[in-house]
PDB file of C-alpha atoms in Angstrom:
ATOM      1  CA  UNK S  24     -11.834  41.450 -27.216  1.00  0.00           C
ATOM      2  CA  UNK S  25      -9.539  39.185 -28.879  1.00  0.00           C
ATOM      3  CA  UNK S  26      -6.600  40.463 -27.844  1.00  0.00           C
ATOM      4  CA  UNK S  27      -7.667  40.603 -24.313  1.00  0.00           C
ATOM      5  CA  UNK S  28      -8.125  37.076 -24.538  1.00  0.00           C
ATOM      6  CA  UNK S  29      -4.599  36.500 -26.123  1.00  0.00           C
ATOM      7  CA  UNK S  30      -2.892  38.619 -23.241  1.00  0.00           C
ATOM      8  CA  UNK S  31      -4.783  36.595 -20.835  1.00  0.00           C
ATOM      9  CA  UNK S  32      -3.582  33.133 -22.496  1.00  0.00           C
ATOM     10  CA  UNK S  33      -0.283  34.257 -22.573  1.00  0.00           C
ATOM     11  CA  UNK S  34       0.004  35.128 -18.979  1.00  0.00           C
ATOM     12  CA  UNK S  35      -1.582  31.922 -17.598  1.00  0.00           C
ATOM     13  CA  UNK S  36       0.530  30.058 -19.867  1.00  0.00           C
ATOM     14  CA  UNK S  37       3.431  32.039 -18.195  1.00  0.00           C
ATOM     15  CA  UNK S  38       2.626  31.433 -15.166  1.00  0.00           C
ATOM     16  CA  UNK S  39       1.613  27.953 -15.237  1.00  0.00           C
ATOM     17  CA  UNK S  40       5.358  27.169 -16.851  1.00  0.00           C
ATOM     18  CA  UNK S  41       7.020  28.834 -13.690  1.00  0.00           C
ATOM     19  CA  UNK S  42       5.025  26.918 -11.379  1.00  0.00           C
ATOM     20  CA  UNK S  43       6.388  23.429 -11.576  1.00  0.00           C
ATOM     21  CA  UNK S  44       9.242  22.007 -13.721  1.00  0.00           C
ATOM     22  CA  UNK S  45      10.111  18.531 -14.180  1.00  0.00           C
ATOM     23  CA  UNK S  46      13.302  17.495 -13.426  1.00  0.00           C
ATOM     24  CA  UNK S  47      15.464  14.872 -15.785  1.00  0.00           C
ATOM     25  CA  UNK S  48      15.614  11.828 -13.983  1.00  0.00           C
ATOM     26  CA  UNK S  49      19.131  11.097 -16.000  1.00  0.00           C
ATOM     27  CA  UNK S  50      20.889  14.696 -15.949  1.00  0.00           C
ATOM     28  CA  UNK S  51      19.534  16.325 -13.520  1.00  0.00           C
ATOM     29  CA  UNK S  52      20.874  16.402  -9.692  1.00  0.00           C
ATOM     30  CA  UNK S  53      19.443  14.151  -7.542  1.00  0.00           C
ATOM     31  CA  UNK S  54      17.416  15.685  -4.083  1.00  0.00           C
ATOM     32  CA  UNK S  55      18.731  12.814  -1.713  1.00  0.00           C
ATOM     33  CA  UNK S  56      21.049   9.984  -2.145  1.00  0.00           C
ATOM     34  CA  UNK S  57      19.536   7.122  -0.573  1.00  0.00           C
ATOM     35  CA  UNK S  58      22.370   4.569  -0.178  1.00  0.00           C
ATOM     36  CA  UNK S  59      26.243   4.282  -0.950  1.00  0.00           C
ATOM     37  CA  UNK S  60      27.962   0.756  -1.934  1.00  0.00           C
ATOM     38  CA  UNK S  61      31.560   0.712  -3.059  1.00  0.00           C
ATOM     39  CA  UNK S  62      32.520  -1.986  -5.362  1.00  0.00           C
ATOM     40  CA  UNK S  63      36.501  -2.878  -6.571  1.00  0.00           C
ATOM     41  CA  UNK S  64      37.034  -4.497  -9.898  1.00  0.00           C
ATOM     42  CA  UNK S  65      40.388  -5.044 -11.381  1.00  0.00           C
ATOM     43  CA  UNK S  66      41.835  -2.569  -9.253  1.00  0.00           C
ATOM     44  CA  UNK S  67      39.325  -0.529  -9.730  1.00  0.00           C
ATOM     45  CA  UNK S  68      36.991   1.387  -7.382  1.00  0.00           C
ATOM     46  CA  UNK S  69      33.419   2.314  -8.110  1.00  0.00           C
ATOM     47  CA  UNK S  70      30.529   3.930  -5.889  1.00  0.00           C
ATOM     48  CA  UNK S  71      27.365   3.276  -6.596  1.00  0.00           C
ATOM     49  CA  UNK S  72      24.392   5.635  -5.481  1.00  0.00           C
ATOM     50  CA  UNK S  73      20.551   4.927  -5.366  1.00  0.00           C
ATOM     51  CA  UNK S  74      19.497   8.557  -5.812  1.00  0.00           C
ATOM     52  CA  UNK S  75      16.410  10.424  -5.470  1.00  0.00           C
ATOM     53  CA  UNK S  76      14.946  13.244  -7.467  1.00  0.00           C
ATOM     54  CA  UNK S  77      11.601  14.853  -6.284  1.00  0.00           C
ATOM     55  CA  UNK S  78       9.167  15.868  -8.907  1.00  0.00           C
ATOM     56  CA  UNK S  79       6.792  18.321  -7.656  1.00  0.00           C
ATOM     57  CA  UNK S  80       3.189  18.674  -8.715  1.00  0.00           C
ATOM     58  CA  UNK S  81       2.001  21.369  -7.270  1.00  0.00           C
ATOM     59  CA  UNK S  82       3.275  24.802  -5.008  1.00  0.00           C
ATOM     60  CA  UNK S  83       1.078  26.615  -2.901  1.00  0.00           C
ATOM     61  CA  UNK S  84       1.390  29.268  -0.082  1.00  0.00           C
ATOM     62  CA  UNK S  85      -1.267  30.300   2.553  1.00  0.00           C
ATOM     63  CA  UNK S  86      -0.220  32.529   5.442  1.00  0.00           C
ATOM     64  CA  UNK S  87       3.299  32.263   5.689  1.00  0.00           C
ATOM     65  CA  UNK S  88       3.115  28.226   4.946  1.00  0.00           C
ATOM     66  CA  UNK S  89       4.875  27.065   2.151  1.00  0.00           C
ATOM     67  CA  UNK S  90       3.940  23.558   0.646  1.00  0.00           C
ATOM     68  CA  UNK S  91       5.421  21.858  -2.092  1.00  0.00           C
ATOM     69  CA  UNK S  92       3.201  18.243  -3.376  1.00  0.00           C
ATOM     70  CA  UNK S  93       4.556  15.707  -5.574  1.00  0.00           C
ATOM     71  CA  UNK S  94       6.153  12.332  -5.993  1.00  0.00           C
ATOM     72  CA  UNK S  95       9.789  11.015  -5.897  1.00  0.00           C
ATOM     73  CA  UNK S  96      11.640   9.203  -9.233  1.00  0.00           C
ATOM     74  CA  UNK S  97      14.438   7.050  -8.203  1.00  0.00           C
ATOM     75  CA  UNK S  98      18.177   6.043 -10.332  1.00  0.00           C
ATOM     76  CA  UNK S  99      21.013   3.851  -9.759  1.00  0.00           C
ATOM     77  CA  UNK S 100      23.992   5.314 -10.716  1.00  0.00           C
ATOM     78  CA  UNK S 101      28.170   3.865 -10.805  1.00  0.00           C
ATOM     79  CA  UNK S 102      30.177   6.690 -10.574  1.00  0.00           C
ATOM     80  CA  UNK S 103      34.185   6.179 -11.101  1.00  0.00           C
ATOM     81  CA  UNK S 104      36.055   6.185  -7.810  1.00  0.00           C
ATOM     82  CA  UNK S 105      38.953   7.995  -9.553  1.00  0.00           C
ATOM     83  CA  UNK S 106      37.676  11.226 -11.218  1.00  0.00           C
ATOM     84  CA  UNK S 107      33.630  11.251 -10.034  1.00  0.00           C
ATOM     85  CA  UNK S 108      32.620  10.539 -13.392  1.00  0.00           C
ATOM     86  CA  UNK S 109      29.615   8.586 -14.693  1.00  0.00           C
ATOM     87  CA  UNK S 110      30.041   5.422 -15.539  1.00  0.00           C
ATOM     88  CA  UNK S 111      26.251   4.402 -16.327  1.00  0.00           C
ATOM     89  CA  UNK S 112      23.062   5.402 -14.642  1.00  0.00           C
ATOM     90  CA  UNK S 113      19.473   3.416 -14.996  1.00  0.00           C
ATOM     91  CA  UNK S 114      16.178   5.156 -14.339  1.00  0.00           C
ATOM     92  CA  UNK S 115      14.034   2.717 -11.455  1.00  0.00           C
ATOM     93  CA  UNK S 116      10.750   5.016 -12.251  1.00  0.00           C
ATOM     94  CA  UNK S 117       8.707   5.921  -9.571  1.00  0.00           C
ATOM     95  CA  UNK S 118       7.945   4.523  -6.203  1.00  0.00           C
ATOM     96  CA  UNK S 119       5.553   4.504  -3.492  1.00  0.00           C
ATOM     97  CA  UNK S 120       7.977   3.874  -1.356  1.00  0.00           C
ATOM     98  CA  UNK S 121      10.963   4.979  -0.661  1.00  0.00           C
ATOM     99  CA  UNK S 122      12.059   1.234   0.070  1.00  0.00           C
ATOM    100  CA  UNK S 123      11.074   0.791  -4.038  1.00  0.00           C
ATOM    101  CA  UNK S 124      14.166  -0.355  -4.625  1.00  0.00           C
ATOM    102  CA  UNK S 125      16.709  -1.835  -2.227  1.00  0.00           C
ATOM    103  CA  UNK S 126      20.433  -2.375  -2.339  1.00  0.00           C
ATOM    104  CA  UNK S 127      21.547  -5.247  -0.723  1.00  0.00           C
ATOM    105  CA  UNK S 128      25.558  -5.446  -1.746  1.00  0.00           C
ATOM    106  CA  UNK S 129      27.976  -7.031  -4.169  1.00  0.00           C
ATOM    107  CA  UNK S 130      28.677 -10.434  -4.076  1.00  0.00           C
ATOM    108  CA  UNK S 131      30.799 -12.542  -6.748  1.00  0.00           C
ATOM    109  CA  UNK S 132      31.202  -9.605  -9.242  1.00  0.00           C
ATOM    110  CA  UNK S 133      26.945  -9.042  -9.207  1.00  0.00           C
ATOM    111  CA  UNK S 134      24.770  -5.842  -7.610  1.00  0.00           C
ATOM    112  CA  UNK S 135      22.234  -7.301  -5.625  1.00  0.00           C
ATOM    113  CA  UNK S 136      19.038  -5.292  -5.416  1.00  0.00           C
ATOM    114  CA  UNK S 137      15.296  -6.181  -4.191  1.00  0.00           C
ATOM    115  CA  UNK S 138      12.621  -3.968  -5.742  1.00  0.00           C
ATOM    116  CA  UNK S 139       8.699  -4.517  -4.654  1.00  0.00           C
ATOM    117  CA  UNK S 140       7.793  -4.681  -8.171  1.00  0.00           C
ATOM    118  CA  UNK S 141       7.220  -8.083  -9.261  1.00  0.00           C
ATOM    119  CA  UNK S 142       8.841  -7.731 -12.904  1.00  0.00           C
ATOM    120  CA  UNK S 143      12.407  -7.851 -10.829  1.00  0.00           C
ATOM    121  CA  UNK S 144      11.758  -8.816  -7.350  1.00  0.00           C
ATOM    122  CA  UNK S 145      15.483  -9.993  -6.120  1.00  0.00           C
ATOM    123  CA  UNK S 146      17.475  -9.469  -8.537  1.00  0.00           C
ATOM    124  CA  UNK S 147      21.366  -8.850  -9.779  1.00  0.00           C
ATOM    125  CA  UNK S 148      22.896  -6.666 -12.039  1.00  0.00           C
ATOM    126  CA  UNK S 149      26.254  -5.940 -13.569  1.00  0.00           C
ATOM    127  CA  UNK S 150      27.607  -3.033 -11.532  1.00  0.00           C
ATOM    128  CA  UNK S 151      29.369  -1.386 -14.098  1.00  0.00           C
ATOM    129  CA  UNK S 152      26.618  -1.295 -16.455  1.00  0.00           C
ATOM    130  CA  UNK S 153      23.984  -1.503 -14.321  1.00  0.00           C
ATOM    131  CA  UNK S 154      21.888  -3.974 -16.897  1.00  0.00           C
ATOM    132  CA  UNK S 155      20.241  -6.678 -14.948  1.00  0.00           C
ATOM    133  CA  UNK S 156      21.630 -10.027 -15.423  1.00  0.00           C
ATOM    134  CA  UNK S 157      18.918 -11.970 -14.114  1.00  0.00           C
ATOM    135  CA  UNK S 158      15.772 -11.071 -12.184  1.00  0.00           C
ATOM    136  CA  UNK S 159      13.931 -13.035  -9.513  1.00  0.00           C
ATOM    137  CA  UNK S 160      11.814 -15.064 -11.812  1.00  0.00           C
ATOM    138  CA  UNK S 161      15.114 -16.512 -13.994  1.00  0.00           C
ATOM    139  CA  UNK S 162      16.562 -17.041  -9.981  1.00  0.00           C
ATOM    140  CA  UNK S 163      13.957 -18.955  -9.032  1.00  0.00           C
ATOM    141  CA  UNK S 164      14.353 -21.304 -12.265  1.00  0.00           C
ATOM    142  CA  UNK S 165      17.794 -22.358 -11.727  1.00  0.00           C
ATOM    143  CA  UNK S 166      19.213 -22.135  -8.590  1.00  0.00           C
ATOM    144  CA  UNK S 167      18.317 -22.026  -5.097  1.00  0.00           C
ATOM    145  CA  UNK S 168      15.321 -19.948  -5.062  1.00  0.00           C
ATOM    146  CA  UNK S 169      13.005 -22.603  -6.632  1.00  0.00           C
ATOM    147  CA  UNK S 170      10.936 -23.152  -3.642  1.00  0.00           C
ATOM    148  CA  UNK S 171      11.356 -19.674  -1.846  1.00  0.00           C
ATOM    149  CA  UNK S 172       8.489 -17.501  -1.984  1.00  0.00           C
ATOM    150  CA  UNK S 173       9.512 -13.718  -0.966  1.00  0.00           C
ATOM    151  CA  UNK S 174       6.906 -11.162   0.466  1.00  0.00           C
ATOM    152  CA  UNK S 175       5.319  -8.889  -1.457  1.00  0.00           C
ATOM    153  CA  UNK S 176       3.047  -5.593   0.064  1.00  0.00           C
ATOM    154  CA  UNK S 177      -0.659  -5.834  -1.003  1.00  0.00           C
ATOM    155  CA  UNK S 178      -0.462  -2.050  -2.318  1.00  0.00           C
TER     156      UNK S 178
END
């Protein structure tokens, strides 16, 4: 009876492995690229990618149907314009939306970006490095944003 039971382990713990994988937000290859920005330093081109990798939960198929459940993980990556290598790459988590995380250009050597969450709101980062330099609360302290209240969505 015990062995029965060990088969019978091992095969749901077989098949529950080859149901769904996760997928490495930083290695892996992203499922949809989201939006493009070229940026030129110092001679220098860049591209810069918000990507999207989709992490499914669950697989299921019923009568010829196929679905596939699960969420979507977002990155920002800076890719070199010369050979397509990485330069640096940030995970953004997930998102409810696919409008998470927003890229709105480069201006004065800074990636602008609005996210929904309220940690960075508006917000710049390097665009080599991809740290952020200052987010929407350290804005709104010293420069024009002091009275500016931006919209957030109640979910």
């Amino acid at each position: 009876m015990r062995k029965i039971f060990q088969i019978v382990l091992l095969f749901v713990l077989l098949g529950s492995l080859n149901a769904c994988f996760h997928k490495d937000v930083m290695s892996d290859t992203a499922d949809d690229v989201k939006q493009v920005l070229l940026f030129s330093e110092n001679g220098k081109t860049y591209i810069i990618t918000l990507e999207s990798i989709f992490q499914a939960n669950s697989k299921e198929s019923n009568g010829g149907t196929y679905l596939v459940s699960g969420h979507s993980e977002y990155r920002l990556t800076t890719y070199s314009a010369e050979n397509g290598t990485i330069v640096s790459r940030v995970d953004l988590g997930e998102g409810m939306d696919e409008n998470q995380n927003h890229i709105l250009g480069c201006f004065d050597g800074k990636l602008w970006m609005y996210g929904l969450g309220e940690e960075l709101g508006l917000h710049c980062r390097d665009p080599k490095t991809l740290a952020v330099l200052q987010n929407e609360k350290k804005l709104k302290e010293t420069g024009d944003l002091k009275n500016i209240q931006l919209a957030r969505p109640g979910w």
